[in-house]
mmCIF file of N, CA and C in Angstrom:
data_model
loop_
_atom_site.group_PDB
_atom_site.id
_atom_site.type_symbol
_atom_site.label_atom_id
_atom_site.label_comp_id
_atom_site.label_asym_id
_atom_site.label_seq_id
_atom_site.Cartn_x
_atom_site.Cartn_y
_atom_site.Cartn_z
ATOM 1 N N MET F 5 173.577 85.948 97.079
ATOM 2 C CA MET F 5 172.353 85.265 96.707
ATOM 3 C C MET F 5 171.237 86.306 96.633
ATOM 4 N N LYS F 6 170.439 86.245 95.563
ATOM 5 C CA LYS F 6 169.342 87.183 95.393
ATOM 6 C C LYS F 6 168.271 86.937 96.451
ATOM 7 N N PRO F 7 167.510 87.989 96.819
ATOM 8 C CA PRO F 7 166.451 87.809 97.821
ATOM 9 C C PRO F 7 165.469 86.708 97.453
ATOM 10 N N PHE F 8 165.142 86.591 96.169
ATOM 11 C CA PHE F 8 164.201 85.545 95.739
ATOM 12 C C PHE F 8 164.760 84.176 96.067
ATOM 13 N N HIS F 9 166.057 83.977 95.750
ATOM 14 C CA HIS F 9 166.665 82.671 95.997
ATOM 15 C C HIS F 9 166.694 82.361 97.486
ATOM 16 N N THR F 10 166.980 83.369 98.293
ATOM 17 C CA THR F 10 167.012 83.180 99.741
ATOM 18 C C THR F 10 165.627 82.806 100.249
ATOM 19 N N ALA F 11 164.607 83.500 99.770
ATOM 20 C CA ALA F 11 163.235 83.206 100.193
ATOM 21 C C ALA F 11 162.818 81.816 99.730
ATOM 22 N N LEU F 12 163.193 81.455 98.507
ATOM 23 C CA LEU F 12 162.853 80.135 97.990
ATOM 24 C C LEU F 12 163.508 79.045 98.822
ATOM 25 N N LEU F 13 164.785 79.220 99.117
ATOM 26 C CA LEU F 13 165.491 78.233 99.924
ATOM 27 C C LEU F 13 164.872 78.125 101.311
ATOM 28 N N ALA F 14 164.529 79.269 101.914
ATOM 29 C CA ALA F 14 163.899 79.249 103.237
ATOM 30 C C ALA F 14 162.557 78.522 103.189
ATOM 31 N N ALA F 15 161.778 78.776 102.146
ATOM 32 C CA ALA F 15 160.480 78.102 102.015
ATOM 33 C C ALA F 15 160.668 76.602 101.852
ATOM 34 N N MET F 16 161.665 76.223 101.086
ATOM 35 C CA MET F 16 161.922 74.794 100.902
ATOM 36 C C MET F 16 162.353 74.147 102.210
ATOM 37 N N ILE F 17 163.168 74.851 102.972
ATOM 38 C CA ILE F 17 163.612 74.309 104.255
ATOM 39 C C ILE F 17 162.430 74.129 105.192
ATOM 40 N N LEU F 18 161.554 75.126 105.244
ATOM 41 C CA LEU F 18 160.372 75.011 106.107
ATOM 42 C C LEU F 18 159.479 73.867 105.660
ATOM 43 N N THR F 19 159.282 73.751 104.356
ATOM 44 C CA THR F 19 158.457 72.671 103.827
ATOM 45 C C THR F 19 159.077 71.327 104.165
ATOM 46 N N GLN F 20 160.365 71.227 103.949
ATOM 47 C CA GLN F 20 161.035 69.971 104.236
ATOM 48 C C GLN F 20 161.051 69.665 105.726
ATOM 49 N N SER F 21 161.156 70.704 106.554
ATOM 50 C CA SER F 21 161.123 70.481 108.003
ATOM 51 C C SER F 21 159.793 69.875 108.414
ATOM 52 N N ALA F 22 158.723 70.381 107.836
ATOM 53 C CA ALA F 22 157.398 69.838 108.146
ATOM 54 C C ALA F 22 157.281 68.413 107.620
ATOM 55 N N CYS F 23 157.818 68.172 106.433
ATOM 56 C CA CYS F 23 157.744 66.831 105.848
ATOM 57 C C CYS F 23 158.647 65.848 106.578
ATOM 58 N N ALA F 24 159.702 66.349 107.195
ATOM 59 C CA ALA F 24 160.631 65.466 107.900
ATOM 60 C C ALA F 24 159.936 64.707 109.016
ATOM 61 N N LEU F 25 158.876 65.295 109.550
ATOM 62 C CA LEU F 25 158.116 64.607 110.579
ATOM 63 C C LEU F 25 157.398 63.391 110.010
ATOM 64 N N LEU F 26 157.120 63.430 108.717
ATOM 65 C CA LEU F 26 156.371 62.360 108.073
ATOM 66 C C LEU F 26 157.255 61.373 107.326
ATOM 67 N N SER F 27 158.440 61.816 106.882
ATOM 68 C CA SER F 27 159.309 60.932 106.113
ATOM 69 C C SER F 27 160.773 61.225 106.430
ATOM 70 N N PRO F 28 161.646 60.272 106.155
ATOM 71 C CA PRO F 28 163.060 60.457 106.466
ATOM 72 C C PRO F 28 163.847 61.189 105.382
ATOM 73 N N THR F 29 163.198 61.758 104.368
ATOM 74 C CA THR F 29 163.879 62.449 103.285
ATOM 75 C C THR F 29 164.491 63.747 103.794
ATOM 76 N N SER F 30 165.778 63.945 103.503
ATOM 77 C CA SER F 30 166.446 65.176 103.914
ATOM 78 C C SER F 30 166.266 66.259 102.853
ATOM 79 N N LEU F 31 166.496 67.487 103.247
ATOM 80 C CA LEU F 31 166.405 68.611 102.318
ATOM 81 C C LEU F 31 167.387 68.416 101.169
ATOM 82 N N ILE F 32 168.599 67.995 101.480
ATOM 83 C CA ILE F 32 169.609 67.770 100.443
ATOM 84 C C ILE F 32 169.143 66.690 99.472
ATOM 85 N N ASP F 33 168.565 65.614 100.007
ATOM 86 C CA ASP F 33 168.045 64.561 99.137
ATOM 87 C C ASP F 33 166.948 65.108 98.237
ATOM 88 N N MET F 34 166.084 65.919 98.796
ATOM 89 C CA MET F 34 164.961 66.458 98.036
ATOM 90 C C MET F 34 165.452 67.396 96.934
ATOM 91 N N ILE F 35 166.383 68.284 97.258
ATOM 92 C CA ILE F 35 166.895 69.237 96.270
ATOM 93 C C ILE F 35 167.628 68.510 95.144
ATOM 94 N N ASN F 36 168.188 67.359 95.436
ATOM 95 C CA ASN F 36 168.926 66.613 94.428
ATOM 96 C C ASN F 36 168.049 65.716 93.559
ATOM 97 N N GLN F 37 166.751 65.704 93.802
ATOM 98 C CA GLN F 37 165.838 64.965 92.932
ATOM 99 C C GLN F 37 165.785 65.682 91.582
ATOM 100 N N PRO F 38 165.663 64.932 90.487
ATOM 101 C CA PRO F 38 165.687 65.572 89.157
ATOM 102 C C PRO F 38 164.650 66.691 88.980
ATOM 103 N N GLY F 39 163.431 66.459 89.434
ATOM 104 C CA GLY F 39 162.395 67.479 89.273
ATOM 105 C C GLY F 39 162.694 68.737 90.060
ATOM 106 N N GLU F 40 163.081 68.569 91.305
ATOM 107 C CA GLU F 40 163.351 69.715 92.164
ATOM 108 C C GLU F 40 164.593 70.466 91.704
ATOM 109 N N LYS F 41 165.590 69.714 91.233
ATOM 110 C CA LYS F 41 166.814 70.341 90.714
ATOM 111 C C LYS F 41 166.489 71.195 89.487
ATOM 112 N N ALA F 42 165.663 70.655 88.590
ATOM 113 C CA ALA F 42 165.271 71.394 87.391
ATOM 114 C C ALA F 42 164.403 72.598 87.749
ATOM 115 N N LEU F 43 163.537 72.446 88.756
ATOM 116 C CA LEU F 43 162.714 73.577 89.185
ATOM 117 C C LEU F 43 163.597 74.718 89.671
ATOM 118 N N LEU F 44 164.570 74.428 90.519
ATOM 119 C CA LEU F 44 165.470 75.467 90.999
ATOM 120 C C LEU F 44 166.220 76.131 89.848
ATOM 121 N N ALA F 45 166.687 75.324 88.897
ATOM 122 C CA ALA F 45 167.386 75.883 87.738
ATOM 123 C C ALA F 45 166.447 76.762 86.914
ATOM 124 N N GLY F 46 165.213 76.324 86.755
ATOM 125 C CA GLY F 46 164.240 77.106 85.996
ATOM 126 C C GLY F 46 163.900 78.425 86.665
ATOM 127 N N LEU F 47 163.756 78.399 87.986
ATOM 128 C CA LEU F 47 163.454 79.635 88.714
ATOM 129 C C LEU F 47 164.646 80.592 88.688
ATOM 130 N N ARG F 48 165.858 80.043 88.803
ATOM 131 C CA ARG F 48 167.063 80.887 88.709
ATOM 132 C C ARG F 48 167.136 81.540 87.332
ATOM 133 N N ALA F 49 166.923 80.750 86.293
ATOM 134 C CA ALA F 49 166.967 81.288 84.933
ATOM 135 C C ALA F 49 165.889 82.352 84.738
ATOM 136 N N TYR F 50 164.707 82.135 85.306
ATOM 137 C CA TYR F 50 163.632 83.133 85.201
ATOM 138 C C TYR F 50 164.068 84.438 85.853
ATOM 139 N N GLU F 51 164.610 84.355 87.053
ATOM 140 C CA GLU F 51 165.067 85.551 87.768
ATOM 141 C C GLU F 51 166.176 86.275 87.015
ATOM 142 N N ASP F 52 166.957 85.534 86.244
ATOM 143 C CA ASP F 52 168.044 86.123 85.461
ATOM 144 C C ASP F 52 167.587 86.536 84.064
ATOM 145 N N ALA F 53 166.277 86.478 83.812
ATOM 146 C CA ALA F 53 165.662 86.857 82.532
ATOM 147 C C ALA F 53 166.142 85.978 81.371
ATOM 148 N N LEU F 54 166.489 84.735 81.662
ATOM 149 C CA LEU F 54 166.880 83.769 80.639
ATOM 150 C C LEU F 54 165.662 82.881 80.362
ATOM 151 N N TYR F 55 164.666 83.471 79.720
ATOM 152 C CA TYR F 55 163.362 82.834 79.604
ATOM 153 C C TYR F 55 163.347 81.537 78.790
ATOM 154 N N PRO F 56 164.072 81.432 77.673
ATOM 155 C CA PRO F 56 164.078 80.132 76.984
ATOM 156 C C PRO F 56 164.662 79.012 77.863
ATOM 157 N N GLU F 57 165.720 79.316 78.586
ATOM 158 C CA GLU F 57 166.310 78.323 79.492
ATOM 159 C C GLU F 57 165.363 78.018 80.646
ATOM 160 N N SER F 58 164.720 79.049 81.154
ATOM 161 C CA SER F 58 163.762 78.853 82.234
ATOM 162 C C SER F 58 162.628 77.942 81.783
ATOM 163 N N GLU F 59 162.081 78.209 80.611
ATOM 164 C CA GLU F 59 160.993 77.384 80.078
ATOM 165 C C GLU F 59 161.440 75.922 79.953
ATOM 166 N N LYS F 60 162.628 75.723 79.419
ATOM 167 C CA LYS F 60 163.165 74.368 79.260
ATOM 168 C C LYS F 60 163.269 73.661 80.617
ATOM 169 N N GLN F 61 163.845 74.333 81.606
ATOM 170 C CA GLN F 61 164.048 73.720 82.918
ATOM 171 C C GLN F 61 162.724 73.471 83.647
ATOM 172 N N LEU F 62 161.796 74.407 83.535
ATOM 173 C CA LEU F 62 160.497 74.238 84.191
ATOM 174 C C LEU F 62 159.728 73.055 83.589
ATOM 175 N N LYS F 63 159.804 72.905 82.279
ATOM 176 C CA LYS F 63 159.163 71.761 81.633
ATOM 177 C C LYS F 63 159.824 70.456 82.071
ATOM 178 N N LEU F 64 161.163 70.469 82.149
ATOM 179 C CA LEU F 64 161.884 69.284 82.636
ATOM 180 C C LEU F 64 161.459 68.944 84.056
ATOM 181 N N ALA F 65 161.299 69.962 84.893
ATOM 182 C CA ALA F 65 160.885 69.737 86.282
ATOM 183 C C ALA F 65 159.538 69.043 86.334
ATOM 184 N N LEU F 66 158.603 69.511 85.533
ATOM 185 C CA LEU F 66 157.269 68.914 85.529
ATOM 186 C C LEU F 66 157.298 67.494 84.959
ATOM 187 N N GLU F 67 158.091 67.280 83.920
ATOM 188 C CA GLU F 67 158.204 65.943 83.335
ATOM 189 C C GLU F 67 158.865 64.957 84.298
ATOM 190 N N ALA F 68 159.864 65.443 85.046
ATOM 191 C CA ALA F 68 160.584 64.580 85.988
ATOM 192 C C ALA F 68 159.741 64.247 87.210
ATOM 193 N N GLY F 69 158.778 65.114 87.493
ATOM 194 C CA GLY F 69 157.914 64.917 88.650
ATOM 195 C C GLY F 69 158.375 65.733 89.839
ATOM 196 N N LEU F 70 157.489 66.512 90.362
ATOM 197 C CA LEU F 70 157.744 67.318 91.550
ATOM 198 C C LEU F 70 156.868 66.774 92.667
ATOM 199 N N ALA F 71 157.459 66.547 93.823
ATOM 200 C CA ALA F 71 156.731 65.935 94.930
ATOM 201 C C ALA F 71 155.645 66.846 95.490
ATOM 202 N N SER F 72 155.909 68.124 95.527
ATOM 203 C CA SER F 72 154.989 69.075 96.155
ATOM 204 C C SER F 72 154.018 69.686 95.146
ATOM 205 N N PRO F 73 152.719 69.677 95.458
ATOM 206 C CA PRO F 73 151.755 70.358 94.593
ATOM 207 C C PRO F 73 152.064 71.856 94.459
ATOM 208 N N LYS F 74 152.579 72.466 95.510
ATOM 209 C CA LYS F 74 152.932 73.893 95.445
ATOM 210 C C LYS F 74 154.096 74.122 94.490
ATOM 211 N N ASP F 75 155.054 73.196 94.450
ATOM 212 C CA ASP F 75 156.154 73.295 93.496
ATOM 213 C C ASP F 75 155.643 73.116 92.070
ATOM 214 N N GLN F 76 154.721 72.174 91.884
ATOM 215 C CA GLN F 76 154.117 71.983 90.563
ATOM 216 C C GLN F 76 153.419 73.262 90.117
ATOM 217 N N ALA F 77 152.655 73.865 91.022
ATOM 218 C CA ALA F 77 151.942 75.098 90.699
ATOM 219 C C ALA F 77 152.924 76.225 90.378
ATOM 220 N N ALA F 78 154.026 76.312 91.124
ATOM 221 C CA ALA F 78 155.031 77.354 90.875
ATOM 222 C C ALA F 78 155.648 77.189 89.486
ATOM 223 N N ALA F 79 155.919 75.950 89.095
ATOM 224 C CA ALA F 79 156.469 75.712 87.754
ATOM 225 C C ALA F 79 155.470 76.143 86.685
ATOM 226 N N HIS F 80 154.214 75.756 86.849
ATOM 227 C CA HIS F 80 153.184 76.151 85.880
ATOM 228 C C HIS F 80 152.991 77.664 85.867
ATOM 229 N N LYS F 81 153.025 78.293 87.020
ATOM 230 C CA LYS F 81 152.855 79.752 87.103
ATOM 231 C C LYS F 81 153.947 80.469 86.308
ATOM 232 N N HIS F 82 155.188 80.068 86.518
ATOM 233 C CA HIS F 82 156.275 80.736 85.807
ATOM 234 C C HIS F 82 156.219 80.443 84.308
ATOM 235 N N LEU F 83 155.779 79.252 83.939
ATOM 236 C CA LEU F 83 155.561 78.984 82.520
ATOM 237 C C LEU F 83 154.470 79.901 81.971
ATOM 238 N N ALA F 84 153.405 80.110 82.746
ATOM 239 C CA ALA F 84 152.344 81.024 82.309
ATOM 240 C C ALA F 84 152.903 82.419 82.085
ATOM 241 N N PHE F 85 153.740 82.884 82.988
ATOM 242 C CA PHE F 85 154.338 84.217 82.828
ATOM 243 C C PHE F 85 155.154 84.285 81.532
ATOM 244 N N ILE F 86 155.933 83.242 81.274
ATOM 245 C CA ILE F 86 156.751 83.214 80.057
ATOM 246 C C ILE F 86 155.851 83.199 78.825
ATOM 247 N N TYR F 87 154.829 82.360 78.842
ATOM 248 C CA TYR F 87 153.921 82.262 77.697
ATOM 249 C C TYR F 87 153.184 83.583 77.452
ATOM 250 N N CYS F 88 152.681 84.180 78.504
ATOM 251 C CA CYS F 88 151.959 85.443 78.336
ATOM 252 C C CYS F 88 152.879 86.530 77.801
ATOM 253 N N SER F 89 154.115 86.551 78.291
ATOM 254 C CA SER F 89 155.075 87.569 77.867
ATOM 255 C C SER F 89 155.478 87.412 76.408
ATOM 256 N N SER F 90 155.312 86.204 75.882
ATOM 257 C CA SER F 90 155.654 85.971 74.480
ATOM 258 C C SER F 90 154.398 85.763 73.626
ATOM 259 N N THR F 91 153.282 86.291 74.114
ATOM 260 C CA THR F 91 151.966 86.277 73.448
ATOM 261 C C THR F 91 151.492 84.888 73.019
ATOM 262 N N ARG F 92 151.826 83.880 73.807
ATOM 263 C CA ARG F 92 151.288 82.531 73.593
ATOM 264 C C ARG F 92 150.121 82.375 74.575
ATOM 265 N N ILE F 93 149.025 83.013 74.247
ATOM 266 C CA ILE F 93 147.900 83.158 75.165
ATOM 267 C C ILE F 93 147.272 81.816 75.532
ATOM 268 N N LYS F 94 147.048 80.932 74.569
ATOM 269 C CA LYS F 94 146.443 79.624 74.875
ATOM 270 C C LYS F 94 147.338 78.829 75.824
ATOM 271 N N ASP F 95 148.659 78.881 75.593
ATOM 272 C CA ASP F 95 149.591 78.194 76.490
ATOM 273 C C ASP F 95 149.561 78.833 77.875
ATOM 274 N N CYS F 96 149.446 80.156 77.913
ATOM 275 C CA CYS F 96 149.373 80.871 79.191
ATOM 276 C C CYS F 96 148.136 80.430 79.969
ATOM 277 N N GLU F 97 147.003 80.404 79.312
ATOM 278 C CA GLU F 97 145.761 79.972 79.956
ATOM 279 C C GLU F 97 145.897 78.545 80.486
ATOM 280 N N ALA F 98 146.445 77.669 79.650
ATOM 281 C CA ALA F 98 146.591 76.262 80.047
ATOM 282 C C ALA F 98 147.527 76.129 81.249
ATOM 283 N N ALA F 99 148.593 76.918 81.278
ATOM 284 C CA ALA F 99 149.534 76.848 82.395
ATOM 285 C C ALA F 99 148.884 77.331 83.695
ATOM 286 N N PHE F 100 148.103 78.397 83.632
ATOM 287 C CA PHE F 100 147.387 78.845 84.834
ATOM 288 C C PHE F 100 146.392 77.776 85.302
ATOM 289 N N GLN F 101 145.699 77.152 84.362
ATOM 290 C CA GLN F 101 144.754 76.100 84.735
ATOM 291 C C GLN F 101 145.485 74.900 85.340
ATOM 292 N N SER F 102 146.652 74.563 84.803
ATOM 293 C CA SER F 102 147.447 73.465 85.357
ATOM 294 C C SER F 102 147.943 73.789 86.760
ATOM 295 N N ALA F 103 148.281 75.044 86.989
ATOM 296 C CA ALA F 103 148.712 75.457 88.334
ATOM 297 C C ALA F 103 147.575 75.251 89.324
ATOM 298 N N ARG F 104 146.378 75.614 88.954
ATOM 299 C CA ARG F 104 145.207 75.448 89.823
ATOM 300 C C ARG F 104 144.887 73.977 90.037
ATOM 301 N N GLN F 105 145.051 73.162 88.997
ATOM 302 C CA GLN F 105 144.801 71.723 89.137
ATOM 303 C C GLN F 105 145.830 71.078 90.069
ATOM 304 N N ALA F 106 147.068 71.531 89.970
ATOM 305 C CA ALA F 106 148.128 70.974 90.824
ATOM 306 C C ALA F 106 147.903 71.344 92.284
ATOM 307 N N ASP F 107 147.496 72.592 92.518
ATOM 308 C CA ASP F 107 147.295 73.101 93.871
ATOM 309 C C ASP F 107 146.032 73.955 93.884
ATOM 310 N N PRO F 108 144.925 73.408 94.377
ATOM 311 C CA PRO F 108 143.663 74.152 94.378
ATOM 312 C C PRO F 108 143.723 75.479 95.135
ATOM 313 N N THR F 109 144.717 75.664 95.988
ATOM 314 C CA THR F 109 144.848 76.944 96.712
ATOM 315 C C THR F 109 145.709 77.947 95.951
ATOM 316 N N PHE F 110 146.162 77.577 94.757
ATOM 317 C CA PHE F 110 147.026 78.455 93.964
ATOM 318 C C PHE F 110 146.354 79.805 93.732
ATOM 319 N N ALA F 111 147.125 80.861 93.936
ATOM 320 C CA ALA F 111 146.669 82.222 93.638
ATOM 321 C C ALA F 111 147.892 83.098 93.412
ATOM 322 N N LEU F 112 147.753 84.043 92.510
ATOM 323 C CA LEU F 112 148.815 85.019 92.314
ATOM 324 C C LEU F 112 148.770 86.040 93.437
ATOM 325 N N SER F 113 149.924 86.616 93.725
ATOM 326 C CA SER F 113 149.955 87.720 94.683
ATOM 327 C C SER F 113 149.267 88.922 94.034
ATOM 328 N N LYS F 114 148.943 89.908 94.823
ATOM 329 C CA LYS F 114 148.267 91.096 94.283
ATOM 330 C C LYS F 114 149.085 91.772 93.179
ATOM 331 N N PRO F 115 150.399 91.981 93.378
ATOM 332 C CA PRO F 115 151.173 92.588 92.282
ATOM 333 C C PRO F 115 151.219 91.702 91.034
ATOM 334 N N GLU F 116 151.340 90.383 91.219
ATOM 335 C CA GLU F 116 151.354 89.485 90.067
ATOM 336 C C GLU F 116 150.021 89.542 89.325
ATOM 337 N N ALA F 117 148.925 89.526 90.072
ATOM 338 C CA ALA F 117 147.591 89.549 89.459
ATOM 339 C C ALA F 117 147.326 90.863 88.736
ATOM 340 N N GLY F 118 148.034 91.917 89.105
ATOM 341 C CA GLY F 118 147.859 93.216 88.468
ATOM 342 C C GLY F 118 148.789 93.450 87.287
ATOM 343 N N HIS F 119 149.598 92.469 86.945
ATOM 344 C CA HIS F 119 150.542 92.634 85.841
ATOM 345 C C HIS F 119 149.776 92.823 84.529
ATOM 346 N N PRO F 120 150.210 93.764 83.687
ATOM 347 C CA PRO F 120 149.450 94.054 82.460
ATOM 348 C C PRO F 120 149.441 92.933 81.430
ATOM 349 N N LEU F 121 150.415 92.041 81.442
ATOM 350 C CA LEU F 121 150.432 90.974 80.445
ATOM 351 C C LEU F 121 149.642 89.749 80.877
ATOM 352 N N TRP F 122 149.886 89.271 82.087
ATOM 353 C CA TRP F 122 149.208 88.034 82.504
ATOM 354 C C TRP F 122 148.072 88.261 83.487
ATOM 355 N N GLY F 123 148.013 89.413 84.101
ATOM 356 C CA GLY F 123 146.943 89.702 85.061
ATOM 357 C C GLY F 123 145.550 89.534 84.489
ATOM 358 N N PRO F 124 145.259 90.129 83.328
ATOM 359 C CA PRO F 124 143.902 89.981 82.762
ATOM 360 C C PRO F 124 143.550 88.525 82.430
ATOM 361 N N ILE F 125 144.521 87.760 81.977
ATOM 362 C CA ILE F 125 144.251 86.354 81.655
ATOM 363 C C ILE F 125 143.972 85.579 82.933
ATOM 364 N N TYR F 126 144.795 85.804 83.941
ATOM 365 C CA TYR F 126 144.601 85.142 85.234
ATOM 366 C C TYR F 126 143.231 85.515 85.814
ATOM 367 N N GLN F 127 142.881 86.795 85.781
ATOM 368 C CA GLN F 127 141.610 87.250 86.340
ATOM 369 C C GLN F 127 140.431 86.605 85.610
ATOM 370 N N ARG F 128 140.546 86.480 84.300
ATOM 371 C CA ARG F 128 139.466 85.886 83.500
ATOM 372 C C ARG F 128 139.284 84.411 83.843
ATOM 373 N N LEU F 129 140.375 83.726 84.167
ATOM 374 C CA LEU F 129 140.315 82.291 84.456
ATOM 375 C C LEU F 129 140.010 81.984 85.918
ATOM 376 N N ARG F 130 140.207 82.977 86.765
ATOM 377 C CA ARG F 130 140.026 82.744 88.206
ATOM 378 C C ARG F 130 138.567 82.440 88.504
ATOM 379 N N PRO F 131 138.326 81.385 89.271
ATOM 380 C CA PRO F 131 136.921 81.056 89.583
ATOM 381 C C PRO F 131 136.314 82.125 90.482
ATOM 382 N N LEU F 132 135.043 82.349 90.282
ATOM 383 C CA LEU F 132 134.332 83.311 91.110
ATOM 384 C C LEU F 132 134.160 82.759 92.519
ATOM 385 N N ARG F 133 134.334 83.607 93.495
ATOM 386 C CA ARG F 133 134.174 83.194 94.886
ATOM 387 C C ARG F 133 132.838 83.744 95.399
ATOM 388 N N PRO F 134 132.103 82.905 96.159
ATOM 389 C CA PRO F 134 130.787 83.381 96.654
ATOM 390 C C PRO F 134 130.932 84.507 97.652
#
C-alpha cells in the first residue's frame, strides 16, 4: 500500500472513531457508501496518474454525496489540480472555491501552494487574512 493510501486510511479511521461517539455508523459502512467509495477510487487513480479516471470518480463522489466537509474539499482540491494541470483555469478556480465552500478551513499545504501550475491560482483566490 502506498504511503498516501495508508495515511488516507488512517485519517478515515480517526475521523470515523470520533464520529462513532456520535453515531453507530462503522468505518466499513462508511467506506461502502457510494460517495466515499468513489472518493477513494478517485484518489487512488490520482496517485496512479490516471487523471481522466480520477476526474470521473471524484465527480461521482461529489454527485453521490460525501458526508464529511473535509472529504468534499479533498475531492474539489484534487479536481482543481487536474483542471489546472490541463489548463482549464476557470474550472480550477471554481474547484478551489468549492473546496473552500465545503470546508471553510480548507487550505493547501505549503508544498501544494507552491506548485507552479495551481499555486498561483490558489494564492490569487485565497482570502486575505488580517
